[in-house]
GROMACS .gro file of C-alpha atoms in nm:
model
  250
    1UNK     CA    1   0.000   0.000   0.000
    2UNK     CA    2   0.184   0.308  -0.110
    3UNK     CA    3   0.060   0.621   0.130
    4UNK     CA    4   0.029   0.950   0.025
    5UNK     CA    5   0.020   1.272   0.200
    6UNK     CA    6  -0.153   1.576  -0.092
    7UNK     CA    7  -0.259   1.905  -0.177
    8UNK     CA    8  -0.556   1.954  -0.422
    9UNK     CA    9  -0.704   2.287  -0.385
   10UNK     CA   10  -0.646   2.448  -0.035
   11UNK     CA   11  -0.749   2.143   0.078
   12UNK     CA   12  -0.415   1.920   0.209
   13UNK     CA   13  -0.536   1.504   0.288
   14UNK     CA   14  -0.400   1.179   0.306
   15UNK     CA   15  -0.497   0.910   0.047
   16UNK     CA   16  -0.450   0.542  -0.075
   17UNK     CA   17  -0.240   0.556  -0.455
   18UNK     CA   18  -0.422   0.299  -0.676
   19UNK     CA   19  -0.255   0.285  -1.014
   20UNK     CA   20  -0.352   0.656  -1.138
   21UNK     CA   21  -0.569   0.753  -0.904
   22UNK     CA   22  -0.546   0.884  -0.511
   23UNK     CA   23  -0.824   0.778  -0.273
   24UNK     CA   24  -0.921   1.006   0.043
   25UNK     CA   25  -0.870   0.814   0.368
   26UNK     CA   26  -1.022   0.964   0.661
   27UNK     CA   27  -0.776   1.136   0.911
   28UNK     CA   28  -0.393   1.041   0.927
   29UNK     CA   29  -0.297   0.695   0.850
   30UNK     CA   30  -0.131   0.644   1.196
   31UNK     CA   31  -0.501   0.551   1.370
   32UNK     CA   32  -0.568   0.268   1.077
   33UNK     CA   33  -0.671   0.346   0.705
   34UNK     CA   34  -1.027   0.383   0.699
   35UNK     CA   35  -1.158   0.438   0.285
   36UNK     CA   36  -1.425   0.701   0.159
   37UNK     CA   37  -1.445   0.660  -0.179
   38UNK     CA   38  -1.340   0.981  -0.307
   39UNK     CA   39  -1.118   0.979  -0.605
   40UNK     CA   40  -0.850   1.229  -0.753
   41UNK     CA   41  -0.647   1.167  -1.054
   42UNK     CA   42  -0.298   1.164  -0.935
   43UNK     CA   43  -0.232   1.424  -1.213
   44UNK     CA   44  -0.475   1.613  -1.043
   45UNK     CA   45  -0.336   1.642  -0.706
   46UNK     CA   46   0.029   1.820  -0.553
   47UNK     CA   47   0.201   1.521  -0.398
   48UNK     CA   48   0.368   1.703  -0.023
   49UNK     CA   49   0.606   1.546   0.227
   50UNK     CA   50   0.402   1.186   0.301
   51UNK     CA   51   0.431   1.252   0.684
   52UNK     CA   52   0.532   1.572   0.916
   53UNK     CA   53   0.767   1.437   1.141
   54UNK     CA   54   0.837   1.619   1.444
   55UNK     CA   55   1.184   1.498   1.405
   56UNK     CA   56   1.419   1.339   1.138
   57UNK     CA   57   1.697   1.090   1.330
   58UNK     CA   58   1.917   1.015   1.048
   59UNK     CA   59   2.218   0.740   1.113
   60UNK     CA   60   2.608   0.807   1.007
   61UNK     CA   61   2.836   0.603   0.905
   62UNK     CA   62   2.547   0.282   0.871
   63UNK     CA   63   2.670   0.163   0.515
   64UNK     CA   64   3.013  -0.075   0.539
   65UNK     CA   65   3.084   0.093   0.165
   66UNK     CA   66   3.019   0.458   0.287
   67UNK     CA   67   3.248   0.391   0.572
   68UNK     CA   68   3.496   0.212   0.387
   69UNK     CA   69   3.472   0.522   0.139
   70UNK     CA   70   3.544   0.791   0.398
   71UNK     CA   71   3.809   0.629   0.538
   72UNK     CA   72   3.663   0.608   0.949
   73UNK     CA   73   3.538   0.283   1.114
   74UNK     CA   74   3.247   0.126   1.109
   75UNK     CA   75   3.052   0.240   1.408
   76UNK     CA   76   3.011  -0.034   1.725
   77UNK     CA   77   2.665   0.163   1.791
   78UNK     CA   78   2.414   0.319   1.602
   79UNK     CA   79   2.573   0.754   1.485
   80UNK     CA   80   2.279   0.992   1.545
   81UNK     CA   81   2.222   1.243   1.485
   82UNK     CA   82   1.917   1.535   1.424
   83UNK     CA   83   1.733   1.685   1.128
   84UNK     CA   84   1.461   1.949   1.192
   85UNK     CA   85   1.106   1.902   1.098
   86UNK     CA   86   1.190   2.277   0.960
   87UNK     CA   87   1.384   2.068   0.697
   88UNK     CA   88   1.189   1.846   0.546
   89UNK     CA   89   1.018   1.897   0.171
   90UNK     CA   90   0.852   1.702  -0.067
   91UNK     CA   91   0.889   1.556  -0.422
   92UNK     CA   92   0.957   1.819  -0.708
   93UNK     CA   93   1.044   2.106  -0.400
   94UNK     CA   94   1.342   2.285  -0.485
   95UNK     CA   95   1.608   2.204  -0.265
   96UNK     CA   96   1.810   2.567  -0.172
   97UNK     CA   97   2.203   2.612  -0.134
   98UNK     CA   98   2.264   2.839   0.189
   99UNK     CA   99   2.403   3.185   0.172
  100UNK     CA  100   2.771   3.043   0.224
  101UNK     CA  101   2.767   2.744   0.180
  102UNK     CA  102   3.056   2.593  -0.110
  103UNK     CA  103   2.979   2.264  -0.159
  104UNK     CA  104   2.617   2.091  -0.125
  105UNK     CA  105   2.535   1.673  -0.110
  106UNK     CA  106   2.356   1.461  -0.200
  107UNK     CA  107   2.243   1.162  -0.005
  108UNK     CA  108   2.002   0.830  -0.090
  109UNK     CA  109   1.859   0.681   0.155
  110UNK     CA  110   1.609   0.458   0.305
  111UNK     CA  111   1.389   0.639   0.529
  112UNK     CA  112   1.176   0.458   0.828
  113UNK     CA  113   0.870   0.609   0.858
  114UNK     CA  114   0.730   0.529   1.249
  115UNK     CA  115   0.345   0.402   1.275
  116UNK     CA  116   0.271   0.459   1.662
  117UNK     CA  117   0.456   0.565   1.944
  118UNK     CA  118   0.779   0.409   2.044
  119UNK     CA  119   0.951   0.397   2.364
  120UNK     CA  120   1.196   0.169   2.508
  121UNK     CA  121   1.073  -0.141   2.276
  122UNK     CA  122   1.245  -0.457   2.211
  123UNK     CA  123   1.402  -0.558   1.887
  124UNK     CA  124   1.197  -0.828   1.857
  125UNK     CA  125   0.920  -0.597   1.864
  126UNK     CA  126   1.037  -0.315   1.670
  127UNK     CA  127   0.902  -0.373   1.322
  128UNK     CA  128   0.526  -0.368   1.505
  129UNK     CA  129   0.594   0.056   1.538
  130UNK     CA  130   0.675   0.082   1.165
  131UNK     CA  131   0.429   0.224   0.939
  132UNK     CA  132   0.610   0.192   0.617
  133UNK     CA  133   0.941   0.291   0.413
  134UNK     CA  134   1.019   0.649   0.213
  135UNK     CA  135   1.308   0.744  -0.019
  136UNK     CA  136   1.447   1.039   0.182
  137UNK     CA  137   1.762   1.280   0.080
  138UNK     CA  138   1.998   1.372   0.380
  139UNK     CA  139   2.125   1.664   0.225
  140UNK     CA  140   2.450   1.846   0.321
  141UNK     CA  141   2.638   2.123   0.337
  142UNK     CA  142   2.987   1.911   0.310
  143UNK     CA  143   3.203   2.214   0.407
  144UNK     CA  144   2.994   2.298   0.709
  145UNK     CA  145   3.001   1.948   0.807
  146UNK     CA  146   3.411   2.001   0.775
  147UNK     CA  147   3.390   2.286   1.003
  148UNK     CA  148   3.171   2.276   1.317
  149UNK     CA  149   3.171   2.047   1.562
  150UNK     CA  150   2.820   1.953   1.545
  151UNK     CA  151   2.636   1.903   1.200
  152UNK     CA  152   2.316   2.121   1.311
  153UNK     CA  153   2.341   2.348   1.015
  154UNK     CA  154   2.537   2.134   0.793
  155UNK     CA  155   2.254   1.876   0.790
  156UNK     CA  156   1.961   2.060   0.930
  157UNK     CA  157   1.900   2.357   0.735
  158UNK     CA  158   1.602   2.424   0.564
  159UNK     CA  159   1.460   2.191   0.234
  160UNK     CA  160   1.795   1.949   0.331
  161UNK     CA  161   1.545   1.699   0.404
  162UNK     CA  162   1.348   1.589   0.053
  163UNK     CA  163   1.104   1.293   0.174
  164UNK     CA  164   0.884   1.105  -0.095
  165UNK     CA  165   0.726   1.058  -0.268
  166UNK     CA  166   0.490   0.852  -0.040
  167UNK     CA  167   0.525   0.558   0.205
  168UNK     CA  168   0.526   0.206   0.105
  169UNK     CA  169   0.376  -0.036   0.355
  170UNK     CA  170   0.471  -0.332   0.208
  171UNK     CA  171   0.834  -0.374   0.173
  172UNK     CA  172   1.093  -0.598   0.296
  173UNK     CA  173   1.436  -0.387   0.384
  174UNK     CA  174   1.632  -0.613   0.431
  175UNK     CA  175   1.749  -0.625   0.068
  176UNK     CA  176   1.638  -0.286  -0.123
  177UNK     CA  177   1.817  -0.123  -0.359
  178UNK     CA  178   1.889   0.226  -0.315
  179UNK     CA  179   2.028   0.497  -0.559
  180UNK     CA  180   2.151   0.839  -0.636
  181UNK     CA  181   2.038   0.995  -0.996
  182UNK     CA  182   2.222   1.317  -1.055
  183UNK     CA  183   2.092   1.470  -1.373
  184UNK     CA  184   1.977   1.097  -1.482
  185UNK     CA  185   2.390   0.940  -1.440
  186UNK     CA  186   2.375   0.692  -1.149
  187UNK     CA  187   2.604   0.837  -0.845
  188UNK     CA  188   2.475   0.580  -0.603
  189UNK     CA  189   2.348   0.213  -0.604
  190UNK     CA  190   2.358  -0.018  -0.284
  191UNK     CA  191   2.192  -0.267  -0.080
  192UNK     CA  192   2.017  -0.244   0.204
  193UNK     CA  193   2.214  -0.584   0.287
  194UNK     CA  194   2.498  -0.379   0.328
  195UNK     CA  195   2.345  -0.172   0.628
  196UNK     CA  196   2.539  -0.220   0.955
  197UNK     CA  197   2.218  -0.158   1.180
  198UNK     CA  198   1.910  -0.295   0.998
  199UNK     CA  199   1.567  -0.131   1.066
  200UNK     CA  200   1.475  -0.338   1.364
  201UNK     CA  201   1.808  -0.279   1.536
  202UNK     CA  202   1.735   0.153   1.458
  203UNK     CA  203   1.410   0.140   1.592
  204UNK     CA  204   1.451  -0.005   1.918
  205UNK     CA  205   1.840   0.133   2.022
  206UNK     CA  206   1.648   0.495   1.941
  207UNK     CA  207   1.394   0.406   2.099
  208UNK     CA  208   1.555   0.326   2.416
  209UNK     CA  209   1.669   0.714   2.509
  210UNK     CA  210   1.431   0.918   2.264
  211UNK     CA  211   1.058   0.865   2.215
  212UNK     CA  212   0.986   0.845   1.863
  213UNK     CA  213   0.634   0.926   1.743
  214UNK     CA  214   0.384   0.893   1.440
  215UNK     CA  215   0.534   1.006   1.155
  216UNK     CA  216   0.883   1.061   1.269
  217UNK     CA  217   1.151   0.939   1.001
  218UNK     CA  218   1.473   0.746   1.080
  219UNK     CA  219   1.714   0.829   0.776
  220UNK     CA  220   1.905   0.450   0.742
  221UNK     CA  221   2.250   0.608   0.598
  222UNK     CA  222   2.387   0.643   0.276
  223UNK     CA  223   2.605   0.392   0.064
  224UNK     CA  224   2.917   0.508  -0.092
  225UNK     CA  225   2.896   0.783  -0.399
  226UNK     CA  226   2.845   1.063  -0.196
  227UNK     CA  227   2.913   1.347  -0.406
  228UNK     CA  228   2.827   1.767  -0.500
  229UNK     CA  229   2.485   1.899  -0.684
  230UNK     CA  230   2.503   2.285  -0.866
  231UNK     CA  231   2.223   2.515  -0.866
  232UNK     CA  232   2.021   2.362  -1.254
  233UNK     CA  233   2.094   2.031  -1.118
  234UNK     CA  234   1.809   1.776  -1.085
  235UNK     CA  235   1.846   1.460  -0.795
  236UNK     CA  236   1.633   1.204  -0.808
  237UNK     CA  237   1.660   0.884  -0.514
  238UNK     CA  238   1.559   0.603  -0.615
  239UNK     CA  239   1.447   0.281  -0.352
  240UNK     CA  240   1.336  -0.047  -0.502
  241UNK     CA  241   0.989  -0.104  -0.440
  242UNK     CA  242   0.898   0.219  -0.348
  243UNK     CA  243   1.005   0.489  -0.632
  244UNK     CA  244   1.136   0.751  -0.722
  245UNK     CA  245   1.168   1.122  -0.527
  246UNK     CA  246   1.295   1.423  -0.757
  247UNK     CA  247   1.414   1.707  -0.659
  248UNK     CA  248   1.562   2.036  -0.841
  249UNK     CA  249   1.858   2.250  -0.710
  250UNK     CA  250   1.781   2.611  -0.637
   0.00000   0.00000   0.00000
């Protein structure tokens, strides 16, 4: 079941895609998926952000071919850290380069989108908090990243976090492949078989010190490819099974 989150009109819903066509549900999805029958052409309709999180935890360093790339060891615990909900954006949103900032990233990932509130839960239990899976973008400002000690800026700023372009519900991650499309040449391509910490693992060792809630993403890492976008430049991440979320460079 592939979730969206939609503008048509002033009027912003979430709906059920079927083929070409969006179906209302009523409410959020996080309270179960109830149907009404109303039908929008999915041409018809402004796809948004599939969930407002009130917090992105994205994971460093979770790819053994990322870590491998950037020359640092493979972490013996999950490497969190915090996006704001100020940064996230949608499919076809233009991502903006900072006043400053000289070199911008790209990112593919596999984002975790969370179903129900989570504290302190097992791993055995984990995958019973997940709603679903998202292509997400950790975007960053490489030489900030370089420069200060923390990465609040560097990863955090605002439209660094492109989520999209809706949430599958019906995906096994433990072998997905995940890729980088800058300007349609493939930067990126990995499996999430290569992950260090696999979904369950995330959910619960987060869950342990910081509540997560409905909605909230966990960004999985990135594989290795990590490279620069210009201002013209188009990035599009692709994650078998869910799709594909595009993005322009401001």
């Amino acid at each position: 079941m592939k979730i969206v989150r939609y503008r048509i009109g002033k009027k912003v819903a979430y709906g059920i895609l079927k083929e070409n066509r969006v179906e209302r549900i009523v409410g959020t999805p996080y309270r179960g998926i109830r149907g009404t029958k109303e039908y929008h052409k999915l041409s018809e309709v402004k796809l948004l952000a599939p969930c407002l999180p009130t917090k992105v935890i994205a994971i460093g360093l979770n790819y053994y071919s990322h870590a491998r790339e950037v020359k640092m060891e493979v972490p013996k615990e999950p490497l969190m850290f915090f996006k704001p909900s100020s940064s996230v954006i949608g499919p076809e949103e233009k991502i903006v380069r900072p006043q400053g900032c000289q070199r911008l990233d790209y990112e593919a990932e596999l984002g975790v989108v969370i179903g129900k509130q989570a504290t302190r839960v097992s791993q055995a239990e984990a995958m019973k908090y997940v709603l679903g899976y998202t292509c997400f973008n950790d975007v960053t400002a490489r030489d900030w990243q370089k420069i200060d000690s923390q990465w609040a800026r560097a990863k955090g700023s605002d439209t660094f976090s492109p989520t999209g372009p809706w949430i599958e519900t019906e995906l096994d991650a433990g072998n997905v492949m995940v890729e980088a499309y800058l300007n349609g040449e493939r930067k990126q391509h990995a499996s999430t078989s290569d992950l260090v910490f696999n979904t369950a693992a995330l959910v619960s060792y987060i869950s342990q010190v910081i509540t997560l809630f409905p909605g909230d993403v966990i960004a999985t890492g990135t594989p290795a490819g990590i490279g620069p976008m210009q201002s013209g430049d188009v990035i599009e991440i692709k994650c078998e099974g869910i799709g594909t979320l595009r993005n322009p460079v401001a």
